PDB file of C-alpha atoms in Angstrom:
ATOM      1  CA  MET V   1      -5.323   3.083 -23.473  1.00 65.00           C
ATOM      2  CA  GLY V   2      -6.389   2.910 -20.120  1.00 83.00           C
ATOM      3  CA  TYR V   3      -4.063   4.284 -17.424  1.00 86.00           C
ATOM      4  CA  LEU V   4      -3.298   2.808 -13.834  1.00 86.00           C
ATOM      5  CA  PRO V   5      -1.969   5.194 -11.474  1.00 87.00           C
ATOM      6  CA  ILE V   6       0.654   4.662  -9.105  1.00 87.00           C
ATOM      7  CA  ARG V   7       2.371   6.145  -5.826  1.00 87.00           C
ATOM      8  CA  VAL V   8       5.217   8.905  -6.581  1.00 87.00           C
ATOM      9  CA  SER V   9       6.136   7.020  -3.021  1.00 83.00           C
ATOM     10  CA  THR V  10       6.869   3.893  -5.046  1.00 85.00           C
ATOM     11  CA  ILE V  11       9.351   4.999  -7.467  1.00 87.00           C
ATOM     12  CA  LYS V  12      12.797   4.413  -6.451  1.00 86.00           C
ATOM     13  CA  SER V  13      15.964   6.316  -8.293  1.00 85.00           C
ATOM     14  CA  ASN V  14      18.576   4.469 -10.187  1.00 83.00           C
ATOM     15  CA  ILE V  15      16.716   1.257 -11.074  1.00 88.00           C
ATOM     16  CA  GLN V  16      15.122   0.559 -14.526  1.00 90.00           C
ATOM     17  CA  LEU V  17      11.383   1.220 -14.741  1.00 92.00           C
ATOM     18  CA  GLY V  18      10.386  -1.695 -16.992  1.00 91.00           C
ATOM     19  CA  PHE V  19       7.466   0.186 -18.262  1.00 93.00           C
ATOM     20  CA  ASN V  20       6.630   3.926 -19.671  1.00 94.00           C
ATOM     21  CA  VAL V  21       5.453   6.363 -16.767  1.00 94.00           C
ATOM     22  CA  TYR V  22       2.695   9.374 -17.454  1.00 93.00           C
ATOM     23  CA  VAL V  23       1.904  12.703 -15.932  1.00 90.00           C
ATOM     24  CA  GLN V  24      -2.000  13.814 -16.280  1.00 87.00           C
ATOM     25  CA  LEU V  25      -2.691  17.592 -16.857  1.00 86.00           C
ATOM     26  CA  PRO V  26      -6.362  18.579 -17.158  1.00 83.00           C
ATOM     27  CA  HIS V  27      -6.862  18.133 -20.391  1.00 85.00           C
ATOM     28  CA  LYS V  28      -4.345  15.481 -21.612  1.00 88.00           C
ATOM     29  CA  THR V  29      -1.803  12.917 -20.716  1.00 89.00           C
ATOM     30  CA  LEU V  30       2.026  13.323 -20.986  1.00 91.00           C
ATOM     31  CA  LEU V  31       4.858  10.993 -20.956  1.00 92.00           C
ATOM     32  CA  TYR V  32       7.208  11.643 -17.869  1.00 92.00           C
ATOM     33  CA  ALA V  33       9.787   8.553 -18.270  1.00 91.00           C
ATOM     34  CA  HIS V  34      10.456   6.097 -20.907  1.00 92.00           C
ATOM     35  CA  GLY V  35      10.660   2.091 -19.774  1.00 91.00           C
ATOM     36  CA  THR V  36      14.220   1.899 -20.712  1.00 91.00           C
ATOM     37  CA  ASP V  37      15.155   4.685 -18.538  1.00 89.00           C
ATOM     38  CA  ASP V  38      14.895   5.334 -14.336  1.00 88.00           C
ATOM     39  CA  ILE V  39      13.845   8.386 -12.846  1.00 89.00           C
ATOM     40  CA  GLU V  40      16.844   9.979 -11.137  1.00 89.00           C
ATOM     41  CA  GLU V  41      16.555  11.489  -7.384  1.00 88.00           C
ATOM     42  CA  HIS V  42      16.436  15.143  -8.190  1.00 90.00           C
ATOM     43  CA  ARG V  43      13.462  14.191 -10.158  1.00 90.00           C
ATOM     44  CA  ILE V  44      11.502  12.431  -8.184  1.00 89.00           C
ATOM     45  CA  ASN V  45      12.399  14.981  -4.887  1.00 88.00           C
ATOM     46  CA  TYR V  46      10.781  17.653  -7.943  1.00 89.00           C
ATOM     47  CA  LEU V  47       7.932  15.560  -7.579  1.00 88.00           C
ATOM     48  CA  ARG V  48       7.090  15.301  -3.935  1.00 85.00           C
ATOM     49  CA  ASN V  49       8.175  19.230  -3.378  1.00 85.00           C
ATOM     50  CA  LYS V  50       5.331  20.008  -6.069  1.00 85.00           C
ATOM     51  CA  LYS V  51       3.102  17.734  -4.347  1.00 83.00           C
ATOM     52  CA  VAL V  52       2.458  15.385  -6.723  1.00 86.00           C
ATOM     53  CA  ARG V  53       1.631  12.134  -5.386  1.00 85.00           C
ATOM     54  CA  LYS V  54       0.777  10.210  -8.572  1.00 88.00           C
ATOM     55  CA  LEU V  55       1.820   9.092 -11.653  1.00 91.00           C
ATOM     56  CA  TYR V  56       0.335   6.922 -14.449  1.00 93.00           C
ATOM     57  CA  ILE V  57       1.156   3.832 -16.222  1.00 92.00           C
ATOM     58  CA  ASP V  58      -0.576   1.426 -19.169  1.00 92.00           C
ATOM     59  CA  ASP V  59      -3.292  -0.518 -17.751  1.00 86.00           C
ATOM     60  CA  ASN V  60      -1.223  -3.341 -19.594  1.00 89.00           C
ATOM     61  CA  ASP V  61       1.931  -2.335 -17.928  1.00 91.00           C
ATOM     62  CA  GLU V  62       0.571  -3.573 -14.384  1.00 85.00           C
ATOM     63  CA  SER V  63       2.720  -7.103 -13.867  1.00 85.00           C
ATOM     64  CA  LYS V  64       5.443  -4.901 -14.920  1.00 90.00           C
ATOM     65  CA  TYR V  65       5.032  -2.682 -11.965  1.00 88.00           C
ATOM     66  CA  GLN V  66       4.656  -5.321  -9.689  1.00 82.00           C
ATOM     67  CA  ASP V  67       8.289  -6.736 -10.825  1.00 85.00           C
ATOM     68  CA  TYR V  68       9.294  -3.100 -10.827  1.00 88.00           C
ATOM     69  CA  ILE V  69       7.863  -2.546  -7.018  1.00 84.00           C
ATOM     70  CA  ASP V  70       9.694  -6.368  -6.005  1.00 81.00           C
ATOM     71  CA  ARG V  71      12.995  -5.474  -7.711  1.00 84.00           C
ATOM     72  CA  CYS V  72      12.965  -2.126  -5.650  1.00 84.00           C
ATOM     73  CA  LEU V  73      12.052  -3.700  -1.977  1.00 79.00           C
ATOM     74  CA  MET V  74      14.375  -6.369  -2.750  1.00 78.00           C
ATOM     75  CA  GLU V  75      17.166  -3.861  -3.103  1.00 79.00           C
ATOM     76  CA  ILE V  76      16.302  -2.945   0.163  1.00 75.00           C
ATOM     77  CA  VAL V  77      16.879  -5.628   1.581  1.00 68.00           C
ATOM     78  CA  GLU V  78      20.228  -5.896   0.234  1.00 73.00           C
ATOM     79  CA  ASP V  79      21.513  -2.663   0.728  1.00 69.00           C
ATOM     80  CA  GLY V  80      22.756  -2.078   4.289  1.00 62.00           C
ATOM     81  CA  SER V  81      23.263   1.226   4.100  1.00 61.00           C
ATOM     82  CA  GLY V  82      21.421   4.219   3.830  1.00 59.00           C
ATOM     83  CA  PRO V  83      19.131   6.373   5.777  1.00 58.00           C
ATOM     84  CA  ASN V  84      16.498   3.926   7.692  1.00 66.00           C
ATOM     85  CA  ALA V  85      13.614   6.547   7.233  1.00 70.00           C
ATOM     86  CA  ASP V  86      13.878   5.967   3.645  1.00 72.00           C
ATOM     87  CA  LYS V  87      13.832   2.525   3.451  1.00 77.00           C
ATOM     88  CA  ALA V  88      10.612   3.313   5.533  1.00 82.00           C
ATOM     89  CA  SER V  89       9.190   5.486   3.491  1.00 82.00           C
ATOM     90  CA  MET V  90       9.541   3.004   0.184  1.00 81.00           C
ATOM     91  CA  VAL V  91       7.932  -0.001   2.054  1.00 86.00           C
ATOM     92  CA  VAL V  92       4.839   2.182   3.101  1.00 87.00           C
ATOM     93  CA  GLY V  93       4.524   3.619  -0.093  1.00 85.00           C
ATOM     94  CA  ALA V  94       4.530   0.225  -1.665  1.00 85.00           C
ATOM     95  CA  VAL V  95       2.237  -1.292   0.773  1.00 89.00           C
ATOM     96  CA  GLU V  96      -0.107   1.284   1.200  1.00 88.00           C
ATOM     97  CA  ALA V  97      -0.478   0.873  -2.805  1.00 86.00           C
ATOM     98  CA  THR V  98      -1.592  -2.344  -2.524  1.00 89.00           C
ATOM     99  CA  ALA V  99      -3.899  -1.694   0.569  1.00 90.00           C
ATOM    100  CA  GLU V 100      -5.404   0.887  -1.430  1.00 89.00           C
ATOM    101  CA  ARG V 101      -5.977  -1.245  -4.432  1.00 88.00           C
ATOM    102  CA  ILE V 102      -7.643  -3.724  -1.997  1.00 91.00           C
ATOM    103  CA  TYR V 103     -10.226  -1.209  -0.760  1.00 92.00           C
ATOM    104  CA  GLU V 104     -11.065   0.090  -3.836  1.00 88.00           C
ATOM    105  CA  ASP V 105     -11.310  -3.440  -5.679  1.00 88.00           C
ATOM    106  CA  PRO V 106     -11.523  -6.338  -3.239  1.00 90.00           C
ATOM    107  CA  ASN V 107     -13.179  -8.348  -5.201  1.00 88.00           C
ATOM    108  CA  SER V 108     -10.380  -8.952  -7.994  1.00 87.00           C
ATOM    109  CA  ARG V 109      -8.339 -12.222  -8.189  1.00 88.00           C
ATOM    110  CA  LYS V 110      -5.275  -9.848  -9.319  1.00 85.00           C
ATOM    111  CA  THR V 111      -6.015  -7.546  -6.299  1.00 88.00           C
ATOM    112  CA  TYR V 112      -5.492 -10.489  -4.045  1.00 90.00           C
ATOM    113  CA  ILE V 113      -2.535 -11.973  -6.091  1.00 89.00           C
ATOM    114  CA  ALA V 114      -0.854  -8.574  -5.542  1.00 86.00           C
ATOM    115  CA  ALA V 115      -1.404  -8.331  -2.205  1.00 91.00           C
ATOM    116  CA  GLN V 116      -0.121 -12.026  -1.917  1.00 91.00           C
ATOM    117  CA  ASN V 117       2.833 -10.782  -3.367  1.00 87.00           C
ATOM    118  CA  THR V 118       3.393  -7.689  -1.215  1.00 88.00           C
ATOM    119  CA  SER V 119       2.641  -9.729   2.032  1.00 91.00           C
ATOM    120  CA  LEU V 120       5.847 -11.933   1.008  1.00 90.00           C
ATOM    121  CA  ASN V 121       7.822  -8.844   0.028  1.00 87.00           C
ATOM    122  CA  LEU V 122       6.615  -7.082   3.750  1.00 90.00           C
ATOM    123  CA  ILE V 123       8.178 -10.329   5.168  1.00 92.00           C
ATOM    124  CA  ASN V 124      11.469  -9.961   3.387  1.00 86.00           C
ATOM    125  CA  VAL V 125      12.007  -6.576   4.575  1.00 85.00           C
ATOM    126  CA  LEU V 126      11.252  -6.664   8.163  1.00 89.00           C
ATOM    127  CA  LYS V 127      13.518  -9.761   8.413  1.00 85.00           C
ATOM    128  CA  LYS V 128      16.453  -7.740   7.720  1.00 77.00           C
ATOM    129  CA  SER V 129      15.589  -5.073   9.838  1.00 74.00           C
ATOM    130  CA  ASP V 130      14.202  -4.848  13.155  1.00 75.00           C
ATOM    131  CA  ASP V 131      14.276  -1.031  12.756  1.00 81.00           C
ATOM    132  CA  LEU V 132      12.315  -1.217   9.957  1.00 84.00           C
ATOM    133  CA  LEU V 133       9.352  -2.116  11.640  1.00 87.00           C
ATOM    134  CA  ARG V 134       9.649   1.136  13.812  1.00 88.00           C
ATOM    135  CA  GLY V 135       9.842   3.185  10.636  1.00 87.00           C
ATOM    136  CA  ILE V 136       7.136   2.118   9.590  1.00 89.00           C
ATOM    137  CA  PHE V 137       5.150   2.877  12.500  1.00 89.00           C
ATOM    138  CA  ASP V 138       6.194   6.503  12.726  1.00 88.00           C
ATOM    139  CA  THR V 139       6.216   7.200   8.959  1.00 84.00           C
ATOM    140  CA  LYS V 140       3.384   9.822   8.803  1.00 83.00           C
ATOM    141  CA  LEU V 141       0.651  10.272   6.328  1.00 81.00           C
ATOM    142  CA  GLU V 142       1.509  12.114   3.069  1.00 74.00           C
ATOM    143  CA  GLU V 143       0.626  15.795   3.138  1.00 70.00           C
ATOM    144  CA  GLY V 144      -2.459  16.214   1.571  1.00 67.00           C
ATOM    145  CA  ASN V 145      -3.514  12.324   1.960  1.00 70.00           C
ATOM    146  CA  GLU V 146      -4.384  12.630   5.253  1.00 72.00           C
ATOM    147  CA  GLY V 147      -8.690  11.437   4.971  1.00 87.00           C
ATOM    148  CA  ASN V 148      -9.818   8.400   6.795  1.00 90.00           C
ATOM    149  CA  ASP V 149      -9.344   5.871   3.625  1.00 91.00           C
ATOM    150  CA  ALA V 150      -5.675   6.864   3.808  1.00 89.00           C
ATOM    151  CA  ARG V 151      -5.466   6.474   7.362  1.00 92.00           C
ATOM    152  CA  MET V 152      -7.354   2.807   6.836  1.00 93.00           C
ATOM    153  CA  GLN V 153      -4.563   2.355   4.344  1.00 92.00           C
ATOM    154  CA  LYS V 154      -1.889   2.558   6.899  1.00 93.00           C
ATOM    155  CA  HIS V 155      -3.535   1.258   9.139  1.00 94.00           C
ATOM    156  CA  ALA V 156      -3.717  -1.946   7.071  1.00 95.00           C
ATOM    157  CA  LEU V 157       0.054  -1.801   7.012  1.00 94.00           C
ATOM    158  CA  ASN V 158       0.833  -1.453  10.037  1.00 95.00           C
ATOM    159  CA  THR V 159      -1.439  -4.480  11.234  1.00 96.00           C
ATOM    160  CA  SER V 160       0.044  -6.528   8.658  1.00 96.00           C
ATOM    161  CA  SER V 161       3.707  -5.608   9.864  1.00 95.00           C
ATOM    162  CA  LEU V 162       3.151  -5.991  13.813  1.00 95.00           C
ATOM    163  CA  CYS V 163       1.241  -9.439  12.464  1.00 96.00           C
ATOM    164  CA  ILE V 164       4.317 -10.558  10.907  1.00 96.00           C
ATOM    165  CA  SER V 165       6.833  -9.598  13.337  1.00 95.00           C
ATOM    166  CA  PHE V 166       5.174 -11.272  15.992  1.00 95.00           C
ATOM    167  CA  ALA V 167       4.623 -14.460  14.011  1.00 96.00           C
ATOM    168  CA  GLU V 168       8.226 -14.513  13.036  1.00 94.00           C
ATOM    169  CA  HIS V 169       9.029 -13.699  16.964  1.00 94.00           C
ATOM    170  CA  LEU V 170       6.730 -16.836  18.793  1.00 96.00           C
ATOM    171  CA  GLY V 171       8.463 -19.054  15.308  1.00 95.00           C
ATOM    172  CA  PHE V 172       5.279 -19.531  13.452  1.00 96.00           C
ATOM    173  CA  SER V 173       5.722 -21.658  10.014  1.00 96.00           C
ATOM    174  CA  GLN V 174       6.204 -19.517   7.168  1.00 94.00           C
ATOM    175  CA  SER V 175       2.600 -20.666   5.363  1.00 94.00           C
ATOM    176  CA  SER V 176       1.420 -19.117   8.515  1.00 96.00           C
ATOM    177  CA  VAL V 177       3.472 -16.020   8.359  1.00 96.00           C
ATOM    178  CA  GLU V 178       2.442 -15.681   5.198  1.00 94.00           C
ATOM    179  CA  TYR V 179      -1.043 -15.828   5.924  1.00 94.00           C
ATOM    180  CA  LEU V 180      -1.018 -13.692   8.876  1.00 96.00           C
ATOM    181  CA  GLY V 181       0.261 -10.977   6.446  1.00 95.00           C
ATOM    182  CA  LEU V 182      -1.856 -11.378   4.287  1.00 95.00           C
ATOM    183  CA  ALA V 183      -4.420 -10.995   6.855  1.00 95.00           C
ATOM    184  CA  GLY V 184      -3.528  -7.570   7.972  1.00 95.00           C
ATOM    185  CA  LEU V 185      -3.603  -6.067   5.009  1.00 95.00           C
ATOM    186  CA  PHE V 186      -7.396  -7.441   4.259  1.00 95.00           C
ATOM    187  CA  HIS V 187      -8.692  -7.828   8.027  1.00 95.00           C
ATOM    188  CA  ASP V 188     -10.974  -4.197   7.522  1.00 95.00           C
ATOM    189  CA  VAL V 189     -11.975  -4.970   3.747  1.00 94.00           C
ATOM    190  CA  ALA V 190     -15.105  -4.613   4.145  1.00 94.00           C
ATOM    191  CA  TYR V 191     -14.990  -0.883   5.218  1.00 94.00           C
ATOM    192  CA  SER V 192     -14.322  -0.489   1.561  1.00 91.00           C
ATOM    193  CA  GLN V 193     -18.028  -1.149   0.909  1.00 91.00           C
ATOM    194  CA  TYR V 194     -19.682   1.016   3.433  1.00 93.00           C
ATOM    195  CA  GLU V 195     -21.435   4.405   2.820  1.00 92.00           C
ATOM    196  CA  SER V 196     -19.952   7.271   4.721  1.00 91.00           C
ATOM    197  CA  THR V 197     -21.586   7.021   7.900  1.00 91.00           C
ATOM    198  CA  ARG V 198     -21.038   3.513   8.405  1.00 92.00           C
ATOM    199  CA  LYS V 199     -17.044   4.295   7.570  1.00 93.00           C
ATOM    200  CA  ASN V 200     -16.901   6.833  10.225  1.00 93.00           C
ATOM    201  CA  LEU V 201     -17.850   3.915  12.772  1.00 93.00           C
ATOM    202  CA  PHE V 202     -14.232   2.831  12.579  1.00 94.00           C
ATOM    203  CA  PHE V 203     -12.796   5.811  13.771  1.00 93.00           C
ATOM    204  CA  LYS V 204     -14.759   5.978  16.936  1.00 92.00           C
ATOM    205  CA  CYS V 205     -13.865   5.071  20.431  1.00 91.00           C
ATOM    206  CA  VAL V 206     -16.648   1.775  21.065  1.00 90.00           C
ATOM    207  CA  LYS V 207     -17.403   3.046  24.228  1.00 90.00           C
ATOM    208  CA  ASP V 208     -18.974   5.893  22.718  1.00 90.00           C
ATOM    209  CA  MET V 209     -21.069   3.782  20.350  1.00 91.00           C
ATOM    210  CA  GLU V 210     -24.452   3.619  20.199  1.00 92.00           C
ATOM    211  CA  PRO V 211     -25.672   0.217  20.745  1.00 92.00           C
ATOM    212  CA  THR V 212     -27.275   0.001  16.865  1.00 93.00           C
ATOM    213  CA  ASP V 213     -23.966   1.729  15.828  1.00 93.00           C
ATOM    214  CA  PHE V 214     -21.774  -1.057  18.101  1.00 93.00           C
ATOM    215  CA  ALA V 215     -23.913  -3.796  16.474  1.00 93.00           C
ATOM    216  CA  ALA V 216     -23.201  -2.754  12.703  1.00 92.00           C
ATOM    217  CA  TYR V 217     -19.440  -2.055  13.522  1.00 93.00           C
ATOM    218  CA  LYS V 218     -19.175  -5.328  14.811  1.00 93.00           C
ATOM    219  CA  GLU V 219     -20.490  -7.178  11.594  1.00 94.00           C
ATOM    220  CA  HIS V 220     -17.318  -6.080   9.821  1.00 94.00           C
ATOM    221  CA  PRO V 221     -15.411  -9.193  10.106  1.00 94.00           C
ATOM    222  CA  LYS V 222     -18.204 -11.347   9.044  1.00 94.00           C
ATOM    223  CA  GLU V 223     -18.887  -9.235   5.955  1.00 94.00           C
ATOM    224  CA  GLY V 224     -14.878  -9.109   5.127  1.00 93.00           C
ATOM    225  CA  SER V 225     -15.046 -12.904   4.944  1.00 92.00           C
ATOM    226  CA  GLU V 226     -17.880 -12.833   2.449  1.00 92.00           C
ATOM    227  CA  ILE V 227     -16.254 -10.487   0.185  1.00 89.00           C
ATOM    228  CA  LEU V 228     -12.892 -13.065   0.925  1.00 87.00           C
ATOM    229  CA  LYS V 229     -14.847 -15.868  -0.423  1.00 87.00           C
TER     230      LYS V 229
END
């Protein structure tokens, strides 16, 4: 049996999982929670305090996990109470997990469908709260996960959220809002295919680039479109 990593930040208490959850130790994998259960708040806090970022599920339960994310985000949409920072944290975790998947497996149809679902969920939650957009931007990278790849995943979330919010403000059609939300998640997808030196260009000021570096950097939109094709 293969295992798929999931982020602890995407787990919400008091919502039935629908799939078994595991922890991975150096030499074995242990069952952490049954699919018929939820994970209590104190257990989630314990994992966070121990700096555990990821749990694992059976590869075959990927669709059940996506359904779980949808249910968690729907509860956030419908819940008018609770700290906005907690809601933003859950949204950030869910969307960054999809962004991570986009960069790891950009050519997969399953990845594209997951991104579509994520974009729709993000549209729904942003419609419910103007403060949530600010909360998303204010949410910092998780401690211990502050590398360039994580920065790019957060950037994909920020871009998608901003595209959605501007499109809604300007009165775009629902289909246009959905396309822009999805485009925000994928707009730097070419980054995933580069070696480290070229990846570093994404974190340099354009005015500080050598002409050859700038020419290479400018190719990423075209190369990203080829990946999407």
